[in-house]
């Protein structure tokens, strides 16, 4: 249960009475502040540093083209560039000459247009997708490093071969919260037969149990980014000819954005290592698995109502559950654990953040982590976009003001 997750997590932080305002930076938001009594405690400290980051980003926006990452994204870019041997120098988040030179080396090796001042989103996304893959098992599997590792990743995407990385977490042998089905057996059933019946009742028979590999969203997004690179950039309202591919691009962009925000949040978690948080998020995903399964079987209204009721039954505050979900959403995507990712997105919607419903629409449309239901996906897309129209806060690429219009146009054409 979620309660068990909270008890295991057990982080006690001393938080101030008021939370600082969220600082926003260019194409990426930096979440400041903390949730009082949060499940995964956010350290409040460094408020002045947050404000300085906001001021620095403002100057950066005036100095560089929009494609140059903000302070938070800059640090992620430097980390990935250094990992693959492009030598961006010290990781400080400041995009200076050294970082731009490293970007140009990366662009040249990938065959992109070389301009350190024009770091296109698809170039940034592919770099970070490769970094997440490599650090999640790709490097260990290939035994390569530096640029050869990046090129091996690209070759596997181009050829459509399975990428070596941390596999998606399989369903546990003993369900954590799945209600046990009643055992129907004759009164005269002897003990051994009853035991057999109980075992069978816990797992309904399926001809394909364990025999079919689940599709990898990480692999799919890597292929999408590669095609975007070939196309010369992301689909826009002006040039959209394939609405399905446009939606896939936006899906992968939102996924990358969620992972990037998770990296920011991890820096503020005290008392747990990333591996420990990852393990807790795995448990969180197992807990929410029944709600994830129900997404393919229920209307949006019913699925959201059931999740809200489930959250209420835990006795935890919406703030605590939302804080946990934002971190676990990132870990779920990084590890290709769809129960964790989809469950976290659904919890966020239930806790009053409807913009995350876009992710559920994407998952239902493409069938990652849930059964493909394009009809239901449109309910989630429409509700998410309608919430944005009504003034809800955008959570994915908020600086791109025309993104909702692109999503709606693609959604309508894809029906």
Coordinates of C-alpha atoms in Angstrom, one line a residue:
X1 CA 0.0 0.0 0.0
X2 CA 1.0 3.6 -0.3
X3 CA 1.1 3.8 3.5
X4 CA 3.9 1.2 3.4
X5 CA 5.7 3.3 0.8
X6 CA 5.5 6.3 3.1
X7 CA 6.7 4.4 6.1
X8 CA 9.7 3.0 4.1
X9 CA 10.5 6.3 2.7
X10 CA 10.5 7.9 6.1
X11 CA 12.2 11.3 5.4
X12 CA 11.9 13.9 8.1
X13 CA 12.8 17.4 7.0
X14 CA 12.7 20.7 8.7
X15 CA 10.7 23.0 6.5
X16 CA 9.9 26.7 6.8
X17 CA 6.4 27.8 7.3
X18 CA 6.1 29.3 3.8
X19 CA 7.1 27.9 0.4
X20 CA 9.1 30.1 -2.0
X21 CA 7.6 31.0 -5.3
X22 CA 8.4 28.7 -8.2
X23 CA 11.2 30.0 -10.4
X24 CA 10.7 29.5 -14.2
X25 CA 13.6 29.4 -16.6
X26 CA 13.2 29.6 -20.4
X27 CA 12.1 26.3 -21.8
X28 CA 12.4 24.5 -18.5
X29 CA 10.7 25.1 -15.1
X30 CA 12.8 24.8 -12.0
X31 CA 10.6 23.7 -9.1
X32 CA 11.5 25.6 -6.0
X33 CA 10.1 25.2 -2.6
X34 CA 8.9 22.2 -0.7
X35 CA 5.8 20.4 0.3
X36 CA 5.3 20.5 4.1
X37 CA 5.5 17.0 5.4
X38 CA 6.0 15.7 1.9
X39 CA 6.3 12.1 1.1
X40 CA 9.6 12.8 -0.6
X41 CA 10.8 15.9 1.2
X42 CA 11.9 18.8 -0.9
X43 CA 14.6 20.8 0.7
X44 CA 13.6 24.4 0.8
X45 CA 17.1 25.9 1.1
X46 CA 18.9 28.0 -1.4
X47 CA 15.9 30.3 -2.1
X48 CA 18.4 33.1 -3.0
X49 CA 20.1 30.7 -5.4
X50 CA 16.8 30.0 -7.1
X51 CA 16.2 33.7 -7.5
X52 CA 19.7 34.2 -8.9
X53 CA 19.0 31.3 -11.3
X54 CA 15.9 33.1 -12.5
X55 CA 17.8 36.4 -13.0
X56 CA 20.6 34.5 -14.8
X57 CA 18.1 32.8 -17.0
X58 CA 16.6 36.2 -17.9
X59 CA 20.0 37.4 -19.0
X60 CA 20.6 34.2 -20.9
X61 CA 17.3 34.6 -22.8
X62 CA 18.5 38.0 -24.0
X63 CA 21.9 36.8 -24.9
X64 CA 21.3 33.5 -26.7
X65 CA 18.8 32.1 -29.1
X66 CA 15.7 30.3 -27.6
X67 CA 17.2 26.9 -28.3
X68 CA 20.0 27.4 -25.8
X69 CA 19.0 25.5 -22.6
X70 CA 18.2 27.3 -19.3
X71 CA 20.3 27.0 -16.3
X72 CA 18.8 23.7 -15.2
X73 CA 18.8 22.2 -18.7
X74 CA 22.3 23.6 -19.2
X75 CA 23.6 21.4 -16.4
X76 CA 21.9 18.3 -17.9
X77 CA 23.4 19.2 -21.2
X78 CA 26.9 19.6 -19.8
X79 CA 26.6 16.3 -17.9
X80 CA 25.5 14.4 -21.0
X81 CA 28.1 16.0 -23.2
X82 CA 30.9 15.2 -20.8
X83 CA 29.6 11.6 -20.4
X84 CA 30.0 11.1 -24.2
X85 CA 33.4 12.7 -24.3
X86 CA 32.5 16.1 -25.8
X87 CA 34.2 17.9 -22.9
X88 CA 31.8 20.7 -21.9
X89 CA 34.0 21.4 -18.8
X90 CA 32.7 22.0 -15.3
X91 CA 29.0 21.2 -14.8
X92 CA 27.6 24.6 -13.6
X93 CA 24.6 25.1 -15.7
X94 CA 26.0 28.2 -17.3
X95 CA 26.0 27.9 -21.1
X96 CA 29.3 29.6 -22.1
X97 CA 31.9 29.2 -24.8
X98 CA 33.1 25.8 -23.5
X99 CA 29.6 24.4 -23.6
X100 CA 28.8 25.8 -27.0
X101 CA 32.0 24.4 -28.4
X102 CA 31.1 21.0 -27.0
X103 CA 27.6 21.3 -28.5
X104 CA 29.2 22.0 -31.9
X105 CA 31.4 18.9 -31.5
X106 CA 28.3 16.9 -30.7
X107 CA 26.4 18.4 -33.7
X108 CA 29.3 17.7 -36.1
X109 CA 29.6 14.0 -35.0
X110 CA 25.8 13.5 -35.4
X111 CA 25.6 15.3 -38.8
X112 CA 23.5 18.1 -37.5
X113 CA 23.9 21.8 -38.6
X114 CA 26.9 23.1 -36.5
X115 CA 26.0 26.1 -34.5
X116 CA 26.6 26.2 -30.8
X117 CA 24.1 29.1 -30.4
X118 CA 21.3 27.1 -32.0
X119 CA 20.9 23.9 -30.0
X120 CA 17.6 22.6 -31.4
X121 CA 15.3 20.7 -29.0
X122 CA 15.4 17.5 -31.0
X123 CA 19.3 17.5 -30.7
X124 CA 19.0 18.1 -27.0
X125 CA 16.4 15.4 -26.6
X126 CA 18.4 12.8 -28.5
X127 CA 21.5 13.5 -26.4
X128 CA 19.6 13.1 -23.2
X129 CA 17.7 10.0 -24.3
X130 CA 21.1 8.5 -25.1
X131 CA 22.4 9.5 -21.7
X132 CA 19.4 8.0 -19.9
X133 CA 19.8 4.8 -21.9
X134 CA 23.5 4.6 -21.3
X135 CA 23.3 5.2 -17.5
X136 CA 20.4 2.7 -17.2
X137 CA 22.3 -0.3 -18.5
X138 CA 23.3 0.5 -22.0
X139 CA 26.9 1.2 -21.2
X140 CA 27.2 -2.0 -19.1
X141 CA 25.7 -4.1 -21.9
X142 CA 27.8 -2.7 -24.7
X143 CA 31.0 -2.1 -22.7
X144 CA 31.6 1.0 -24.8
X145 CA 32.1 4.6 -23.6
X146 CA 32.3 8.1 -24.9
X147 CA 31.3 8.8 -28.5
X148 CA 31.4 5.2 -29.6
X149 CA 28.7 4.5 -27.1
X150 CA 26.5 7.3 -28.5
X151 CA 27.1 6.0 -32.0
X152 CA 26.2 2.5 -31.0
X153 CA 22.9 3.9 -29.6
X154 CA 22.1 5.6 -32.8
X155 CA 22.9 2.5 -34.9
X156 CA 20.6 0.4 -32.8
X157 CA 17.8 3.0 -33.3
X158 CA 18.4 3.1 -37.0
X159 CA 18.4 -0.6 -37.4
X160 CA 15.4 -1.1 -35.1
X161 CA 17.3 -3.6 -32.9
X162 CA 16.5 -3.9 -29.2
X163 CA 18.4 -1.5 -27.1
X164 CA 20.3 -2.9 -24.2
X165 CA 19.2 -1.1 -21.1
X166 CA 17.4 -1.7 -17.8
X167 CA 14.4 -3.8 -18.7
X168 CA 10.9 -2.7 -17.7
X169 CA 10.0 -3.9 -14.3
X170 CA 7.9 -7.1 -14.5
X171 CA 4.8 -7.6 -12.5
X172 CA 5.7 -9.0 -9.0
X173 CA 5.1 -12.7 -8.4
X174 CA 3.0 -11.7 -5.3
X175 CA 0.7 -8.8 -6.0
X176 CA 1.1 -6.0 -3.5
X177 CA -2.4 -4.5 -3.6
X178 CA -4.3 -6.5 -6.2
X179 CA -7.5 -7.8 -4.4
X180 CA -7.4 -11.5 -4.1
X181 CA -10.2 -13.2 -6.1
X182 CA -12.6 -15.4 -4.0
X183 CA -11.8 -19.1 -4.2
X184 CA -14.7 -21.2 -5.4
X185 CA -14.2 -24.8 -4.4
X186 CA -16.4 -27.7 -3.3
X187 CA -16.8 -28.2 0.4
X188 CA -15.3 -31.6 0.1
X189 CA -12.1 -30.3 -1.5
X190 CA -9.1 -31.7 0.2
X191 CA -6.3 -29.5 1.5
X192 CA -3.8 -30.0 -1.4
X193 CA -6.4 -29.3 -4.0
X194 CA -7.5 -26.1 -2.1
X195 CA -4.0 -24.9 -2.1
X196 CA -3.7 -25.4 -5.9
X197 CA -7.0 -23.6 -6.4
X198 CA -5.8 -20.7 -4.3
X199 CA -2.6 -20.4 -6.3
X200 CA -4.5 -20.4 -9.6
X201 CA -7.0 -17.8 -8.3
X202 CA -4.2 -15.3 -7.7
X203 CA -3.2 -15.4 -11.3
X204 CA -5.7 -15.8 -14.1
X205 CA -4.6 -18.1 -16.9
X206 CA -3.2 -16.5 -20.0
X207 CA -1.7 -18.0 -23.1
X208 CA 0.9 -15.3 -23.3
X209 CA 2.0 -14.9 -19.7
X210 CA 5.7 -14.0 -19.7
X211 CA 6.0 -14.9 -23.4
X212 CA 5.7 -11.5 -25.0
X213 CA 8.1 -8.6 -24.4
X214 CA 6.4 -5.3 -23.6
X215 CA 7.1 -2.5 -26.0
X216 CA 9.7 0.0 -24.8
X217 CA 8.7 3.6 -24.7
X218 CA 12.4 4.6 -24.4
X219 CA 13.1 2.8 -27.7
X220 CA 10.1 4.4 -29.4
X221 CA 11.1 7.9 -28.3
X222 CA 14.6 7.4 -29.5
X223 CA 13.3 6.4 -32.9
X224 CA 11.0 9.4 -32.9
X225 CA 13.9 11.7 -32.1
X226 CA 16.0 10.2 -34.9
X227 CA 13.2 10.7 -37.4
X228 CA 12.7 14.3 -36.1
X229 CA 16.4 14.9 -36.8
X230 CA 16.1 13.5 -40.3
X231 CA 13.1 15.8 -40.8
X232 CA 15.1 18.8 -39.7
X233 CA 13.2 19.6 -36.6
X234 CA 9.9 19.2 -34.8
X235 CA 6.5 19.2 -36.6
X236 CA 4.8 22.6 -36.4
X237 CA 1.3 23.8 -37.1
X238 CA 2.4 25.2 -40.4
X239 CA 4.1 22.0 -41.7
X240 CA 2.1 19.2 -40.1
X241 CA 1.3 16.4 -42.6
X242 CA 1.3 13.4 -40.2
X243 CA -0.7 14.1 -37.1
X244 CA 0.1 10.8 -35.5
X245 CA 3.8 11.4 -35.7
X246 CA 3.3 15.0 -34.4
X247 CA 1.5 13.5 -31.4
X248 CA 4.4 11.0 -30.9
X249 CA 6.9 13.9 -31.0
X250 CA 5.0 15.8 -28.3
X251 CA 4.6 12.6 -26.2
X252 CA 8.4 12.1 -26.3
X253 CA 9.0 15.8 -25.6
X254 CA 6.7 15.7 -22.6
X255 CA 8.4 12.5 -21.4
X256 CA 11.9 14.2 -21.7
X257 CA 10.6 17.2 -19.9
X258 CA 9.2 15.1 -17.0
X259 CA 12.6 13.3 -16.7
X260 CA 14.4 16.6 -16.7
X261 CA 12.2 18.0 -13.9
X262 CA 12.8 14.9 -12.0
X263 CA 16.5 15.4 -12.1
X264 CA 15.9 18.9 -10.7
X265 CA 13.8 17.5 -7.9
X266 CA 16.3 14.8 -7.0
X267 CA 18.8 17.4 -6.1
X268 CA 16.5 18.6 -3.3
X269 CA 15.8 15.1 -1.8
X270 CA 17.7 14.6 1.4
X271 CA 18.3 11.3 3.2
X272 CA 17.9 9.0 0.2
X273 CA 20.2 8.0 -2.6
X274 CA 18.8 7.9 -6.2
X275 CA 18.8 4.1 -6.0
X276 CA 16.7 4.2 -2.8
X277 CA 14.3 6.6 -4.3
X278 CA 14.1 4.4 -7.4
X279 CA 13.3 1.4 -5.3
X280 CA 10.5 3.3 -3.5
X281 CA 9.1 4.5 -6.8
X282 CA 9.0 0.9 -8.1
X283 CA 6.9 0.1 -5.0
X284 CA 4.7 3.1 -5.7
X285 CA 4.1 1.8 -9.3
X286 CA 3.2 -1.6 -8.0
X287 CA 0.7 0.0 -5.7
X288 CA -0.9 1.9 -8.4
X289 CA -0.9 -0.9 -11.0
X290 CA -4.7 -1.8 -10.6
X291 CA -5.6 1.8 -11.4
X292 CA -3.3 1.8 -14.4
X293 CA -5.0 -1.4 -15.7
X294 CA -8.4 0.2 -15.2
X295 CA -7.5 3.1 -17.6
X296 CA -8.0 0.9 -20.6
X297 CA -11.4 -0.3 -19.3
X298 CA -13.0 2.9 -17.9
X299 CA -13.9 6.3 -19.1
X300 CA -11.7 9.2 -18.0
X301 CA -14.3 10.3 -15.4
X302 CA -14.5 6.9 -13.9
X303 CA -10.8 6.3 -13.8
X304 CA -10.1 9.7 -12.2
X305 CA -12.9 9.2 -9.7
X306 CA -11.5 5.8 -8.7
X307 CA -8.0 7.1 -8.3
X308 CA -9.3 10.1 -6.2
X309 CA -11.2 7.7 -4.0
X310 CA -8.1 5.5 -3.7
X311 CA -6.0 8.5 -2.7
X312 CA -8.6 9.6 -0.1
X313 CA -8.5 6.1 1.4
X314 CA -4.8 6.4 2.1
X315 CA -5.3 9.3 4.4
X316 CA -2.4 11.2 2.9
X317 CA -2.6 14.8 1.8
X318 CA -2.9 15.7 -1.9
X319 CA 0.3 17.7 -1.6
X320 CA 2.2 14.6 -0.4
X321 CA 0.9 12.4 -3.1
X322 CA 1.5 15.0 -5.8
X323 CA 5.1 15.5 -4.6
X324 CA 5.8 11.8 -4.7
X325 CA 4.2 11.4 -8.1
X326 CA 6.3 14.1 -9.7
X327 CA 9.5 12.4 -8.7
X328 CA 8.2 8.9 -9.5
X329 CA 6.9 10.0 -12.9
X330 CA 10.5 10.9 -13.8
X331 CA 11.9 7.6 -12.5
X332 CA 9.2 5.6 -14.2
X333 CA 10.1 7.1 -17.6
X334 CA 13.8 6.8 -17.0
X335 CA 13.5 3.1 -16.1
X336 CA 10.8 2.4 -18.7
X337 CA 8.5 1.3 -15.8
X338 CA 5.1 2.1 -17.1
X339 CA 3.1 1.3 -14.0
X340 CA 5.1 3.9 -12.1
X341 CA 5.0 6.5 -14.9
X342 CA 1.3 6.1 -15.9
X343 CA 0.2 5.6 -12.3
X344 CA 2.0 8.8 -11.2
X345 CA 0.5 10.8 -14.1
X346 CA -3.0 9.5 -13.1
X347 CA -2.4 10.4 -9.5
X348 CA -1.4 14.0 -10.5
X349 CA -4.6 14.4 -12.5
X350 CA -6.6 13.1 -9.5
X351 CA -4.8 15.5 -7.2
X352 CA -5.9 18.5 -9.3
X353 CA -3.2 18.9 -12.0
X354 CA -5.2 18.2 -15.2
X355 CA -2.4 19.1 -17.6
X356 CA -0.8 15.7 -16.8
X357 CA -3.7 14.1 -18.4
X358 CA -2.0 14.7 -21.7
X359 CA 0.4 11.9 -20.8
X360 CA -2.4 9.4 -20.2
X361 CA -3.8 10.3 -23.6
X362 CA -0.5 9.6 -25.2
X363 CA -0.2 6.2 -23.4
X364 CA -3.7 5.2 -24.4
X365 CA -3.2 6.2 -28.0
X366 CA 0.1 4.3 -28.4
X367 CA -0.5 1.4 -26.0
X368 CA 2.6 1.9 -23.7
X369 CA 1.8 0.5 -20.2
X370 CA -1.9 0.2 -21.0
X371 CA -4.0 -1.5 -23.7
X372 CA -4.2 0.8 -26.8
X373 CA -7.5 2.7 -26.7
X374 CA -7.5 5.6 -29.1
X375 CA -11.1 6.3 -28.3
X376 CA -10.4 6.8 -24.6
X377 CA -7.2 8.7 -25.4
X378 CA -9.2 11.5 -27.0
X379 CA -11.1 12.0 -23.7
X380 CA -7.8 12.6 -21.9
X381 CA -6.4 14.9 -24.6
X382 CA -9.5 17.0 -24.7
X383 CA -9.8 17.4 -21.0
X384 CA -6.2 18.3 -20.6
X385 CA -6.3 20.9 -23.4
X386 CA -9.6 22.3 -22.1
X387 CA -8.1 22.7 -18.7
X388 CA -5.2 24.7 -20.3
X389 CA -7.8 26.9 -22.1
X390 CA -9.5 27.5 -18.8
X391 CA -6.3 28.8 -17.2
X392 CA -4.7 25.7 -15.7
X393 CA -0.9 25.8 -15.5
X394 CA 1.0 24.2 -18.4
X395 CA 3.5 21.6 -17.1
X396 CA 5.2 20.6 -20.3
X397 CA 7.2 23.2 -22.3
X398 CA 5.2 26.1 -21.0
X399 CA 7.3 28.6 -22.9
X400 CA 5.9 27.2 -26.2
X401 CA 2.6 29.1 -26.3
X402 CA 1.4 27.4 -29.5
X403 CA 1.9 23.9 -28.2
X404 CA -1.7 23.4 -27.1
X405 CA -2.9 24.5 -30.5
X406 CA -0.6 22.0 -32.2
X407 CA -1.8 19.2 -29.9
X408 CA -5.4 20.0 -30.6
X409 CA -5.0 20.2 -34.3
X410 CA -3.1 16.9 -34.4
X411 CA -5.6 15.2 -32.1
X412 CA -8.5 16.3 -34.4
X413 CA -6.8 15.2 -37.6
X414 CA -5.7 11.9 -36.0
X415 CA -9.2 10.8 -35.1

